[in-house]
């Protein structure tokens, strides 16, 4: 399964793709995270995405501010589907598991593959 998170662009930033490159993909502020989000409302080890050949799940790791999936707080290991909206702190992502096109994901623009994001600089 070729999974990724898509961060929609706005007026000042392009749409970006974050490839989920490991079967256990850690998101948080910690230096050991695969996706490091350096924003204050994200815990050091915030949540974990697990990907296998035929399924993907997300689990909140006891973060202070929680992980939201489609507007609902993740309370246990929860299945992910393409098109799901994931919120980690102030960061918003669309889940893409490779089984839908851009239109079905609700995206009307094509991401810039050269703009893949792994780390994020906090706002000042």
Tab-separated table of N, CA and C in Angstrom:
chain	number	residue	atom	x	y	z
A	1	UNK	N	0.857	-1.179	0.000
A	1	UNK	CA	0.000	0.000	0.000
A	1	UNK	C	0.901	1.240	0.000
A	2	UNK	N	0.636	2.133	-0.914
A	2	UNK	CA	1.393	3.383	-0.986
A	2	UNK	C	0.561	4.474	-0.313
A	3	UNK	N	0.841	4.705	0.957
A	3	UNK	CA	0.059	5.647	1.750
A	3	UNK	C	0.794	6.977	1.880
A	4	UNK	N	0.002	8.031	2.035
A	4	UNK	CA	0.571	9.368	2.247
A	4	UNK	C	-0.465	10.251	2.920
A	5	UNK	N	0.044	11.324	3.492
A	5	UNK	CA	-0.797	12.381	4.041
A	5	UNK	C	-0.646	13.580	3.128
A	6	UNK	N	-1.742	14.259	2.857
A	6	UNK	CA	-1.704	15.432	1.986
A	6	UNK	C	-2.137	16.631	2.813
A	7	UNK	N	-1.245	17.607	2.890
A	7	UNK	CA	-1.539	18.848	3.603
A	7	UNK	C	-1.959	19.875	2.566
A	8	UNK	N	-3.224	20.269	2.633
A	8	UNK	CA	-3.734	21.231	1.644
A	8	UNK	C	-3.010	22.554	1.768
A	9	UNK	N	-2.722	23.135	0.617
A	9	UNK	CA	-2.088	24.438	0.583
A	9	UNK	C	-3.108	25.539	0.812
A	10	UNK	N	-2.606	26.688	1.102
A	10	UNK	CA	-3.457	27.853	1.279
A	10	UNK	C	-2.936	28.978	0.423
A	11	UNK	N	-3.243	30.188	0.830
A	11	UNK	CA	-2.788	31.351	0.072
A	11	UNK	C	-1.267	31.456	0.049
A	12	UNK	N	-0.615	31.046	1.149
A	12	UNK	CA	0.821	31.267	1.267
A	12	UNK	C	1.668	30.009	1.119
A	13	UNK	N	1.039	28.830	1.028
A	13	UNK	CA	1.838	27.616	0.922
A	13	UNK	C	1.203	26.640	-0.060
A	14	UNK	N	2.046	25.833	-0.728
A	14	UNK	CA	1.517	24.875	-1.699
A	14	UNK	C	0.958	23.640	-0.995
A	15	UNK	N	0.165	22.868	-1.729
A	15	UNK	CA	-0.272	21.564	-1.243
A	15	UNK	C	0.958	20.675	-1.183
A	16	UNK	N	1.090	19.930	-0.075
A	16	UNK	CA	2.284	19.098	0.116
A	16	UNK	C	1.897	17.658	0.401
A	17	UNK	N	2.765	16.753	0.000
A	17	UNK	CA	2.589	15.334	0.247
A	17	UNK	C	3.596	14.877	1.286
A	18	UNK	N	3.136	14.040	2.218
A	18	UNK	CA	4.014	13.436	3.215
A	18	UNK	C	3.894	11.923	3.036
A	19	UNK	N	4.882	11.290	2.404
A	19	UNK	CA	4.806	9.842	2.213
A	19	UNK	C	4.903	9.116	3.559
A	20	UNK	N	4.066	8.116	3.751
A	20	UNK	CA	4.147	7.276	4.944
A	20	UNK	C	5.106	6.156	4.575
A	21	UNK	N	6.332	6.312	4.998
A	21	UNK	CA	7.439	5.509	4.491
A	21	UNK	C	7.746	4.260	5.309
A	22	UNK	N	7.111	4.100	6.459
A	22	UNK	CA	7.378	2.936	7.309
A	22	UNK	C	6.063	2.295	7.726
A	23	UNK	N	6.123	1.032	8.125
A	23	UNK	CA	4.902	0.351	8.566
A	23	UNK	C	4.389	0.930	9.885
A	24	UNK	N	5.275	1.509	10.693
A	24	UNK	CA	4.880	2.261	11.882
A	24	UNK	C	5.429	3.669	11.729
A	25	UNK	N	4.530	4.633	11.562
A	25	UNK	CA	4.869	6.007	11.195
A	25	UNK	C	4.476	6.915	12.362
A	26	UNK	N	5.474	7.377	13.108
A	26	UNK	CA	5.264	8.172	14.316
A	26	UNK	C	5.163	9.659	13.968
A	27	UNK	N	4.135	10.311	14.534
A	27	UNK	CA	3.918	11.747	14.327
A	27	UNK	C	4.008	12.439	15.681
A	28	UNK	N	4.760	13.538	15.728
A	28	UNK	CA	4.880	14.309	16.962
A	28	UNK	C	5.954	15.370	16.848
A	29	UNK	N	6.349	15.929	18.006
A	29	UNK	CA	7.404	16.954	18.036
A	29	UNK	C	8.794	16.363	18.223
A	30	UNK	N	8.867	15.107	18.648
A	30	UNK	CA	10.149	14.487	18.968
A	30	UNK	C	11.059	14.325	17.766
A	31	UNK	N	12.358	14.380	18.037
A	31	UNK	CA	13.356	14.247	16.975
A	31	UNK	C	13.328	12.869	16.332
A	32	UNK	N	12.767	11.871	17.027
A	32	UNK	CA	12.716	10.514	16.495
A	32	UNK	C	11.455	10.227	15.676
A	33	UNK	N	10.608	11.234	15.462
A	33	UNK	CA	9.358	11.052	14.711
A	33	UNK	C	9.611	11.068	13.211
A	34	UNK	N	8.845	10.246	12.484
A	34	UNK	CA	8.939	10.261	11.020
A	34	UNK	C	8.353	11.561	10.466
A	35	UNK	N	7.291	12.070	11.077
A	35	UNK	CA	6.735	13.378	10.710
A	35	UNK	C	6.822	14.248	11.947
A	36	UNK	N	7.722	15.203	11.897
A	36	UNK	CA	7.955	16.093	13.029
A	36	UNK	C	7.200	17.385	12.804
A	37	UNK	N	6.242	17.667	13.712
A	37	UNK	CA	5.434	18.880	13.635
A	37	UNK	C	5.824	19.771	14.812
A	38	UNK	N	6.608	20.766	14.548
A	38	UNK	CA	7.142	21.631	15.600
A	38	UNK	C	6.153	22.752	15.920
A	39	UNK	N	5.005	22.366	16.436
A	39	UNK	CA	3.997	23.326	16.876
A	39	UNK	C	3.637	22.994	18.324
A	40	UNK	N	3.303	24.004	19.130
A	40	UNK	CA	3.158	23.791	20.570
A	40	UNK	C	2.037	22.846	20.992
A	41	UNK	N	0.988	22.680	20.210
A	41	UNK	CA	-0.119	21.828	20.646
A	41	UNK	C	0.022	20.369	20.184
A	42	UNK	N	1.215	19.998	19.712
A	42	UNK	CA	1.513	18.629	19.329
A	42	UNK	C	2.455	18.034	20.372
A	43	UNK	N	2.119	16.842	20.876
A	43	UNK	CA	2.944	16.162	21.879
A	43	UNK	C	4.213	15.592	21.249
A	44	UNK	N	5.184	15.256	22.100
A	44	UNK	CA	6.454	14.716	21.618
A	44	UNK	C	6.213	13.450	20.793
A	45	UNK	N	5.411	12.529	21.288
A	45	UNK	CA	4.946	11.351	20.542
A	45	UNK	C	3.429	11.428	20.542
A	46	UNK	N	2.869	12.005	19.505
A	46	UNK	CA	1.447	12.359	19.467
A	46	UNK	C	0.563	11.191	19.024
A	47	UNK	N	0.855	10.636	17.843
A	47	UNK	CA	0.041	9.532	17.321
A	47	UNK	C	0.886	8.646	16.428
A	48	UNK	N	0.348	7.463	16.157
A	48	UNK	CA	1.070	6.476	15.372
A	48	UNK	C	0.152	5.923	14.286
A	49	UNK	N	0.642	5.959	13.037
A	49	UNK	CA	-0.069	5.341	11.919
A	49	UNK	C	0.618	4.011	11.634
A	50	UNK	N	-0.185	2.945	11.548
A	50	UNK	CA	0.327	1.622	11.184
A	50	UNK	C	-0.242	1.268	9.811
A	51	UNK	N	0.654	0.823	8.919
A	51	UNK	CA	0.244	0.480	7.553
A	51	UNK	C	0.711	-0.938	7.249
A	52	UNK	N	-0.207	-1.756	6.745
A	52	UNK	CA	0.139	-3.088	6.252
A	52	UNK	C	-0.220	-3.133	4.772
A	53	UNK	N	-0.127	-4.304	4.173
A	53	UNK	CA	-0.433	-4.419	2.743
A	53	UNK	C	-1.871	-4.064	2.406
A	54	UNK	N	-2.800	-4.295	3.340
A	54	UNK	CA	-4.206	-4.113	3.005
A	54	UNK	C	-4.989	-3.234	3.984
A	55	UNK	N	-4.328	-2.614	4.961
A	55	UNK	CA	-5.059	-1.793	5.933
A	55	UNK	C	-4.134	-0.746	6.544
A	56	UNK	N	-4.758	0.292	7.085
A	56	UNK	CA	-4.025	1.330	7.809
A	56	UNK	C	-4.863	1.737	9.013
A	57	UNK	N	-4.173	2.012	10.128
A	57	UNK	CA	-4.857	2.443	11.341
A	57	UNK	C	-4.103	3.612	11.951
A	58	UNK	N	-4.797	4.340	12.825
A	58	UNK	CA	-4.168	5.413	13.589
A	58	UNK	C	-4.501	5.205	15.055
A	59	UNK	N	-3.546	5.569	15.900
A	59	UNK	CA	-3.725	5.451	17.343
A	59	UNK	C	-3.127	6.695	18.005
A	60	UNK	N	-3.906	7.338	18.869
A	60	UNK	CA	-3.391	8.450	19.658
A	60	UNK	C	-2.537	7.851	20.772
A	61	UNK	N	-1.413	8.468	21.063
A	61	UNK	CA	-0.479	7.938	22.050
A	61	UNK	C	-0.576	8.667	23.383
A	62	UNK	N	-1.792	9.052	23.760
A	62	UNK	CA	-1.989	9.752	25.023
A	62	UNK	C	-1.608	11.223	24.950
A	63	UNK	N	-1.749	11.802	23.775
A	63	UNK	CA	-1.380	13.208	23.594
A	63	UNK	C	-2.276	14.112	24.439
A	64	UNK	N	-1.730	15.263	24.822
A	64	UNK	CA	-2.473	16.208	25.662
A	64	UNK	C	-3.677	16.795	24.933
A	65	UNK	N	-3.544	17.078	23.645
A	65	UNK	CA	-4.602	17.746	22.892
A	65	UNK	C	-5.391	16.818	21.982
A	66	UNK	N	-5.029	15.562	21.927
A	66	UNK	CA	-5.783	14.587	21.149
A	66	UNK	C	-5.488	14.626	19.658
A	67	UNK	N	-5.939	13.581	19.000
A	67	UNK	CA	-5.863	13.417	17.553
A	67	UNK	C	-7.294	13.320	17.059
A	68	UNK	N	-7.630	14.084	16.022
A	68	UNK	CA	-8.991	14.059	15.485
A	68	UNK	C	-8.994	13.393	14.113
A	69	UNK	N	-9.967	12.511	13.909
A	69	UNK	CA	-10.173	11.876	12.622
A	69	UNK	C	-11.607	12.163	12.214
A	70	UNK	N	-11.756	12.901	11.127
A	70	UNK	CA	-13.081	13.334	10.652
A	70	UNK	C	-13.850	14.053	11.757
A	71	UNK	N	-13.129	14.866	12.538
A	71	UNK	CA	-13.742	15.688	13.581
A	71	UNK	C	-13.998	14.979	14.897
A	72	UNK	N	-13.705	13.676	14.969
A	72	UNK	CA	-13.941	12.896	16.192
A	72	UNK	C	-12.597	12.526	16.824
A	73	UNK	N	-12.539	12.621	18.147
A	73	UNK	CA	-11.313	12.279	18.849
A	73	UNK	C	-11.027	10.783	18.723
A	74	UNK	N	-9.781	10.447	18.401
A	74	UNK	CA	-9.342	9.059	18.303
A	74	UNK	C	-9.093	8.559	19.721
A	75	UNK	N	-9.825	7.529	20.133
A	75	UNK	CA	-9.719	7.006	21.501
A	75	UNK	C	-9.050	5.637	21.561
A	76	UNK	N	-8.982	4.947	20.436
A	76	UNK	CA	-8.314	3.650	20.358
A	76	UNK	C	-7.814	3.486	18.927
A	77	UNK	N	-7.174	2.353	18.656
A	77	UNK	CA	-6.692	2.117	17.299
A	77	UNK	C	-7.887	2.146	16.356
A	78	UNK	N	-7.832	3.036	15.343
A	78	UNK	CA	-8.969	3.306	14.472
A	78	UNK	C	-8.563	3.121	13.010
A	79	UNK	N	-9.383	2.432	12.218
A	79	UNK	CA	-9.066	2.255	10.795
A	79	UNK	C	-9.020	3.593	10.049
A	80	UNK	N	-8.105	3.696	9.111
A	80	UNK	CA	-8.010	4.856	8.218
A	80	UNK	C	-8.522	4.452	6.849
A	81	UNK	N	-9.158	5.433	6.175
A	81	UNK	CA	-9.624	5.240	4.799
A	81	UNK	C	-9.200	6.455	3.972
A	82	UNK	N	-9.009	6.244	2.706
A	82	UNK	CA	-8.692	7.372	1.826
A	82	UNK	C	-9.795	8.412	1.923
A	83	UNK	N	-9.395	9.673	1.999
A	83	UNK	CA	-10.334	10.777	2.103
A	83	UNK	C	-10.606	11.205	3.533
A	84	UNK	N	-10.167	10.400	4.525
A	84	UNK	CA	-10.334	10.803	5.926
A	84	UNK	C	-9.570	12.093	6.188
A	85	UNK	N	-10.111	12.905	7.089
A	85	UNK	CA	-9.463	14.160	7.478
A	85	UNK	C	-8.826	13.958	8.843
A	86	UNK	N	-7.524	14.117	8.905
A	86	UNK	CA	-6.742	13.916	10.116
A	86	UNK	C	-6.278	15.267	10.633
A	87	UNK	N	-6.492	15.523	11.929
A	87	UNK	CA	-6.012	16.752	12.552
A	87	UNK	C	-5.110	16.399	13.713
A	88	UNK	N	-3.890	16.911	13.656
A	88	UNK	CA	-2.906	16.746	14.712
A	88	UNK	C	-2.494	18.158	15.110
A	89	UNK	N	-2.957	18.608	16.286
A	89	UNK	CA	-2.740	19.999	16.663
A	89	UNK	C	-3.425	20.899	15.652
A	90	UNK	N	-2.705	21.888	15.174
A	90	UNK	CA	-3.264	22.808	14.182
A	90	UNK	C	-3.028	22.335	12.745
A	91	UNK	N	-2.425	21.169	12.580
A	91	UNK	CA	-2.089	20.637	11.261
A	91	UNK	C	-3.206	19.724	10.756
A	92	UNK	N	-3.603	19.925	9.509
A	92	UNK	CA	-4.705	19.185	8.892
A	92	UNK	C	-4.189	18.427	7.674
A	93	UNK	N	-4.579	17.162	7.574
A	93	UNK	CA	-4.134	16.313	6.473
A	93	UNK	C	-5.315	15.525	5.910
A	94	UNK	N	-5.235	15.211	4.613
A	94	UNK	CA	-6.150	14.275	3.975
A	94	UNK	C	-5.370	12.972	3.842
A	95	UNK	N	-5.990	11.859	4.232
A	95	UNK	CA	-5.365	10.544	4.139
A	95	UNK	C	-5.550	10.009	2.719
A	96	UNK	N	-4.462	9.511	2.131
A	96	UNK	CA	-4.521	8.892	0.807
A	96	UNK	C	-3.844	7.532	0.892
A	97	UNK	N	-4.614	6.482	0.706
A	97	UNK	CA	-4.070	5.124	0.737
A	97	UNK	C	-3.850	4.572	-0.666
A	98	UNK	N	-3.958	5.440	-1.658
A	98	UNK	CA	-3.647	5.062	-3.031
A	98	UNK	C	-4.774	4.433	-3.809
A	99	UNK	N	-5.982	4.402	-3.235
A	99	UNK	CA	-7.083	3.749	-3.934
A	99	UNK	C	-8.101	4.720	-4.529
A	100	UNK	N	-7.892	6.020	-4.362
A	100	UNK	CA	-8.796	7.032	-4.919
A	100	UNK	C	-7.998	8.067	-5.699
A	101	UNK	N	-8.662	8.754	-6.611
A	101	UNK	CA	-8.029	9.850	-7.340
A	101	UNK	C	-8.158	11.153	-6.572
A	102	UNK	N	-7.537	12.202	-7.094
A	102	UNK	CA	-7.545	13.514	-6.435
A	102	UNK	C	-8.962	14.036	-6.240
A	103	UNK	N	-9.820	13.862	-7.242
A	103	UNK	CA	-11.187	14.380	-7.131
A	103	UNK	C	-11.951	13.670	-6.020
A	104	UNK	N	-11.792	12.355	-5.913
A	104	UNK	CA	-12.475	11.596	-4.861
A	104	UNK	C	-11.949	11.947	-3.475
A	105	UNK	N	-10.710	12.396	-3.400
A	105	UNK	CA	-10.128	12.809	-2.121
A	105	UNK	C	-10.585	14.210	-1.720
A	106	UNK	N	-11.288	14.884	-2.627
A	106	UNK	CA	-11.732	16.242	-2.341
A	106	UNK	C	-10.656	17.282	-2.596
A	107	UNK	N	-9.671	16.914	-3.394
A	107	UNK	CA	-8.576	17.831	-3.721
A	107	UNK	C	-8.728	18.272	-5.160
A	108	UNK	N	-8.648	19.557	-5.372
A	108	UNK	CA	-8.813	20.058	-6.738
A	108	UNK	C	-7.501	20.512	-7.354
A	109	UNK	N	-6.420	20.337	-6.620
A	109	UNK	CA	-5.112	20.710	-7.148
A	109	UNK	C	-4.192	19.506	-7.066
A	110	UNK	N	-3.151	19.531	-7.843
A	110	UNK	CA	-2.153	18.475	-7.808
A	110	UNK	C	-1.010	18.925	-6.911
A	111	UNK	N	-0.576	18.051	-6.030
A	111	UNK	CA	0.522	18.382	-5.125
A	111	UNK	C	1.823	18.459	-5.898
A	112	UNK	N	2.730	19.251	-5.382
A	112	UNK	CA	4.059	19.379	-5.950
A	112	UNK	C	4.932	18.292	-5.334
A	113	UNK	N	5.314	17.252	-6.083
A	113	UNK	CA	6.090	16.167	-5.493
A	113	UNK	C	7.437	16.630	-4.962
A	114	UNK	N	7.971	17.724	-5.470
A	114	UNK	CA	9.236	18.247	-4.972
A	114	UNK	C	9.054	18.952	-3.629
A	115	UNK	N	7.804	19.152	-3.217
A	115	UNK	CA	7.531	19.872	-1.976
A	115	UNK	C	7.169	18.932	-0.828
A	116	UNK	N	7.589	17.667	-0.915
A	116	UNK	CA	7.272	16.710	0.154
A	116	UNK	C	7.775	17.242	1.488
A	117	UNK	N	6.927	17.175	2.478
A	117	UNK	CA	7.235	17.769	3.773
A	117	UNK	C	7.468	16.680	4.807
A	118	UNK	N	8.546	16.782	5.514
A	118	UNK	CA	8.801	15.891	6.633
A	118	UNK	C	8.843	16.715	7.923
A	119	UNK	N	9.358	17.901	7.871
A	119	UNK	CA	9.432	18.756	9.052
A	119	UNK	C	8.713	20.067	8.792
A	120	UNK	N	8.181	20.632	9.854
A	120	UNK	CA	7.424	21.856	9.731
A	120	UNK	C	7.994	22.890	10.697
A	121	UNK	N	8.193	24.112	10.231
A	121	UNK	CA	8.742	25.186	11.049
A	121	UNK	C	7.585	25.894	11.742
A	122	UNK	N	7.689	26.126	13.058
A	122	UNK	CA	6.581	26.788	13.764
A	122	UNK	C	6.387	28.224	13.296
A	123	UNK	N	5.145	28.686	13.427
A	123	UNK	CA	4.830	30.083	13.098
A	123	UNK	C	5.411	30.984	14.165
A	124	UNK	N	5.834	32.160	13.758
A	124	UNK	CA	6.384	33.124	14.724
A	124	UNK	C	5.423	34.245	14.960
